[in-house]
Amino acid sequence: MRVSGLAALREATARWGLPHASTADLVARQRQQQKLVERCGPPVTMPTRHGEFIAHTYRPPSRGSLCVGQEHIALVKNRPPAGATAPLVRVHSECCTGDVFGSLRCDCGPQLEKALQAIELDGCGVLLYLRGQEGRGIGLGAKMHAYALQEQGVDTLDANLQLGLPADSREYGTGAQILADLGIRDMRLMSNNPKKFSGLAGFGLRIVERVPSHVAPNPNNIKYLRTKEERMGHLLDLADKIDPGGVGGDAI
């Protein structure tokens, strides 16, 4: 029986004890070794209603004086003493509609607030705010197109696909390099998304504990949350929660 070229390659390398790597492996290795960000300002005190943090800003490596790409910010609460429990970390994707305007279509704003509160209460941790990841990476305009489809009954995953866009195009190499620059190697990660675990771990960071980031659903986002749980593998606990009934009933 004839085998494919890839299968034949794997068979040959296994027979002769030779290493092999796929194109995806090589791209991943290059991303791990490539410098994705650099600091772009001094650390400054950032008082918030949740407590006082130190803000660190990052950007893609500059080309002369030109900054190309998105700038990101990390809010740091203290440094863990030697031998202490790994710090609490939240890697938060930018969501203008939820974080700024308080949209009820998603749970992004409440998750951001909850993370800052939890880090302040814990006394140590990092809130990393990654910009350029609006709508799971599709951008604000495309997100509005997806919302329009959702108002016709399409769920958040299929809306992206019908637009010819990925269900989730975010990558976490930038976030991983920022955390490493801040001295974070081990962490307790606040997230419901398993993709973040593998995305960060692929860059040499160690997640010692997953800390759930559950917030109460509302009639406008319950369908969206159910889609994330049932179709995208998010670790939510939506049994016996309210049924959809809000405008659109879904979100990005």
Coordinates of C-alpha atoms in Angstrom, one line a residue:
M1 CA 0.0 0.0 0.0
R2 CA 1.3 3.4 -1.0
V3 CA 1.8 5.9 1.8
S4 CA 1.8 9.7 1.6
G5 CA 5.1 11.7 1.4
L6 CA 4.8 12.8 5.0
A7 CA 4.1 9.3 6.2
A8 CA 7.0 8.0 4.2
L9 CA 9.3 10.6 5.7
R10 CA 8.2 9.8 9.2
E11 CA 8.7 6.1 8.5
A12 CA 12.2 6.7 7.1
T13 CA 13.3 9.0 9.9
A14 CA 12.0 6.5 12.5
R15 CA 13.8 3.6 10.8
W16 CA 17.2 5.4 10.7
G17 CA 16.8 7.2 14.1
L18 CA 16.9 10.7 12.4
P19 CA 15.1 13.8 13.8
H20 CA 12.4 15.3 11.7
A21 CA 10.2 18.4 11.9
S22 CA 7.1 19.6 10.1
T23 CA 6.8 23.1 8.6
A24 CA 4.5 24.0 11.5
D25 CA 7.2 22.8 13.9
L26 CA 9.8 25.0 12.2
V27 CA 7.5 28.0 12.3
A28 CA 6.8 27.5 16.0
R29 CA 10.5 27.2 16.8
Q30 CA 11.2 30.4 14.8
R31 CA 8.4 32.2 16.8
Q32 CA 10.0 31.1 20.0
Q33 CA 13.4 32.4 19.1
Q34 CA 12.2 35.6 17.4
K35 CA 12.1 38.8 19.5
L36 CA 8.5 40.0 19.4
V37 CA 8.5 42.9 21.8
E38 CA 10.6 45.5 23.6
R39 CA 10.0 47.9 26.4
C40 CA 8.9 51.3 25.2
G41 CA 8.7 53.4 28.3
P42 CA 9.8 53.6 32.0
P43 CA 7.7 51.8 34.6
V44 CA 5.3 54.1 36.3
T45 CA 2.9 53.9 39.3
M46 CA -0.7 53.3 38.1
P47 CA -3.2 53.9 40.9
T48 CA -6.6 52.4 40.1
R49 CA -9.9 51.9 41.9
H50 CA -8.8 48.3 42.6
G51 CA -5.4 49.3 44.0
E52 CA -2.0 50.5 43.0
F53 CA 0.0 48.8 40.3
I54 CA 3.3 49.4 38.3
A55 CA 2.6 49.8 34.6
H56 CA 5.1 48.5 32.0
T57 CA 4.6 49.2 28.3
Y58 CA 5.8 47.1 25.4
R59 CA 5.8 47.3 21.6
P60 CA 7.1 45.4 18.6
P61 CA 10.8 46.0 18.0
S62 CA 11.1 49.5 16.5
R63 CA 12.5 50.3 13.1
G64 CA 14.5 53.4 13.9
S65 CA 12.1 55.9 15.5
L66 CA 9.0 54.3 13.9
C67 CA 6.8 52.1 16.0
V68 CA 5.1 49.5 13.9
G69 CA 2.2 47.5 15.5
Q70 CA 0.3 47.5 18.7
E71 CA 1.6 48.6 22.1
H72 CA 0.7 46.5 25.1
I73 CA 0.6 47.2 28.9
A74 CA 1.3 45.0 31.9
L75 CA 0.1 46.1 35.4
V76 CA 2.3 44.5 38.0
K77 CA 1.4 44.1 41.7
N78 CA 4.6 43.5 43.8
R79 CA 7.2 40.8 43.2
P80 CA 6.7 37.3 44.7
P81 CA 9.3 36.7 47.5
A82 CA 11.6 33.7 47.1
G83 CA 9.8 30.5 47.8
A84 CA 6.4 32.1 47.6
T85 CA 3.4 30.7 45.6
A86 CA 3.6 31.5 41.9
P87 CA 2.0 34.8 41.1
L88 CA -1.5 35.2 39.8
V89 CA -1.5 36.2 36.1
R90 CA -4.3 37.3 33.8
V91 CA -3.6 37.6 30.0
H92 CA -6.4 39.7 28.8
S93 CA -7.3 40.3 25.1
E94 CA -8.3 43.8 24.2
C95 CA -12.1 44.3 23.9
C96 CA -13.1 47.9 23.3
T97 CA -16.8 47.2 23.4
G98 CA -16.7 45.2 26.7
D99 CA -13.7 46.8 28.5
V100 CA -14.5 50.5 27.6
F101 CA -18.2 50.7 26.9
G102 CA -19.4 48.0 29.2
S103 CA -21.1 45.9 26.4
L104 CA -23.3 43.1 27.8
R105 CA -22.7 41.0 24.6
C106 CA -19.6 39.5 26.1
D107 CA -18.0 38.9 29.5
C108 CA -14.7 40.7 28.8
G109 CA -15.3 43.8 31.0
P110 CA -16.3 41.8 34.1
Q111 CA -13.4 39.4 33.6
L112 CA -11.0 42.4 33.5
E113 CA -12.4 43.9 36.6
K114 CA -12.4 40.6 38.4
A115 CA -8.7 40.0 37.5
L116 CA -7.6 43.3 38.9
Q117 CA -9.6 42.7 42.1
A118 CA -8.1 39.2 42.5
I119 CA -4.5 40.4 42.0
E120 CA -5.0 43.2 44.5
L121 CA -6.5 40.8 47.0
D122 CA -3.7 38.3 46.5
G123 CA -1.1 41.0 46.9
C124 CA 1.0 39.9 43.9
G125 CA 0.4 39.3 40.3
V126 CA 0.3 40.6 36.7
L127 CA -2.6 41.8 34.5
L128 CA -1.3 41.7 30.9
Y129 CA -3.4 43.6 28.5
L130 CA -2.8 42.6 24.9
R131 CA -4.0 45.0 22.3
G132 CA -4.8 44.2 18.7
Q133 CA -6.8 41.1 19.7
E134 CA -10.3 42.6 19.3
G135 CA -12.9 40.0 18.6
R136 CA -10.5 37.1 19.1
G137 CA -8.1 38.7 16.7
I138 CA -10.4 39.7 13.8
G139 CA -10.5 43.4 14.5
L140 CA -13.3 45.8 15.5
G141 CA -14.9 46.3 12.0
A142 CA -15.1 42.5 11.4
K143 CA -16.4 42.1 14.9
M144 CA -19.4 44.4 14.0
H145 CA -20.1 42.2 10.9
A146 CA -20.0 39.2 13.1
Y147 CA -22.4 40.9 15.5
A148 CA -24.8 41.5 12.6
L149 CA -24.8 37.8 11.8
Q150 CA -25.4 36.9 15.4
E151 CA -28.5 39.1 15.5
Q152 CA -29.8 36.8 12.7
G153 CA -29.3 33.8 14.9
V154 CA -25.7 32.7 13.9
D155 CA -23.5 31.8 16.9
T156 CA -20.2 33.5 17.6
L157 CA -18.1 30.7 16.1
D158 CA -20.0 30.3 12.9
A159 CA -20.3 34.1 12.4
N160 CA -16.5 34.3 12.1
L161 CA -16.4 31.3 9.7
Q162 CA -19.2 32.7 7.5
L163 CA -17.1 35.8 7.1
G164 CA -14.1 33.7 6.0
L165 CA -12.3 34.4 9.3
P166 CA -10.7 32.1 11.9
A167 CA -12.8 31.2 14.9
D168 CA -9.9 32.4 17.0
S169 CA -6.7 33.9 15.5
R170 CA -5.0 35.1 18.6
E171 CA -1.4 34.0 19.4
Y172 CA 0.3 34.2 22.7
G173 CA 4.0 34.5 21.9
T174 CA 4.0 38.2 22.5
G175 CA 2.3 37.8 25.9
A176 CA 4.7 35.0 26.8
Q177 CA 7.8 37.2 26.0
I178 CA 6.4 40.1 28.0
L179 CA 5.8 37.8 31.0
A180 CA 9.3 36.4 30.7
D181 CA 10.8 39.9 30.5
L182 CA 8.9 40.7 33.8
G183 CA 10.6 37.7 35.4
I184 CA 7.6 35.4 35.3
R185 CA 8.3 31.7 34.7
D186 CA 5.7 30.0 36.9
M187 CA 2.2 31.3 37.3
R188 CA -1.3 30.7 38.4
L189 CA -3.2 31.6 35.3
M190 CA -6.7 33.2 35.5
S191 CA -8.4 31.8 32.4
N192 CA -11.3 29.7 31.1
N193 CA -9.6 29.1 27.8
P194 CA -7.4 26.0 27.3
K195 CA -5.8 27.5 24.2
K196 CA -4.1 30.1 26.4
F197 CA -2.5 27.3 28.5
S198 CA -0.9 25.6 25.5
G199 CA -0.1 29.0 23.9
L200 CA 1.9 30.2 26.9
A201 CA 3.4 26.8 27.8
G202 CA 4.8 26.6 24.2
F203 CA 7.1 29.5 25.0
G204 CA 8.6 27.9 28.1
L205 CA 6.3 29.3 30.8
R206 CA 4.9 26.9 33.4
I207 CA 1.3 27.1 34.5
V208 CA 1.1 25.6 38.0
E209 CA -2.6 26.2 38.5
R210 CA -5.6 27.3 36.5
V211 CA -7.7 29.8 38.4
P212 CA -11.2 30.0 36.9
S213 CA -12.4 33.4 35.7
H214 CA -16.2 32.9 35.9
V215 CA -18.5 35.9 35.9
A216 CA -22.3 35.9 36.1
P217 CA -23.9 35.6 32.6
N218 CA -26.7 37.9 31.5
P219 CA -29.5 37.5 28.9
N220 CA -27.4 39.2 26.2
N221 CA -24.3 36.9 26.5
I222 CA -25.6 33.5 27.7
K223 CA -25.8 32.1 24.2
Y224 CA -22.3 33.3 23.4
L225 CA -20.9 31.7 26.6
R226 CA -22.7 28.4 25.9
T227 CA -21.1 28.4 22.4
K228 CA -17.7 29.0 23.9
E229 CA -18.3 26.1 26.4
E230 CA -19.8 23.6 24.0
R231 CA -18.0 24.3 20.7
M232 CA -14.8 26.0 21.7
G233 CA -13.8 24.0 24.8
H234 CA -13.9 26.9 27.3
L235 CA -14.0 25.7 30.9
L236 CA -17.2 27.3 32.1
D237 CA -19.9 26.2 34.5
L238 CA -23.2 27.2 32.8
A239 CA -25.5 24.4 33.9
D240 CA -28.7 25.8 35.3
K241 CA -27.8 29.3 34.2
I242 CA -30.3 31.7 32.6
D243 CA -31.7 31.1 29.1
P244 CA -30.9 33.6 26.3
G245 CA -33.4 36.4 25.8
G246 CA -31.4 39.6 25.3
V247 CA -30.8 41.6 22.1
G248 CA -28.8 39.4 19.7
G249 CA -28.3 36.9 22.5
D250 CA -24.6 36.5 21.5
A251 CA -21.3 38.2 21.3
I252 CA -17.7 37.7 20.0

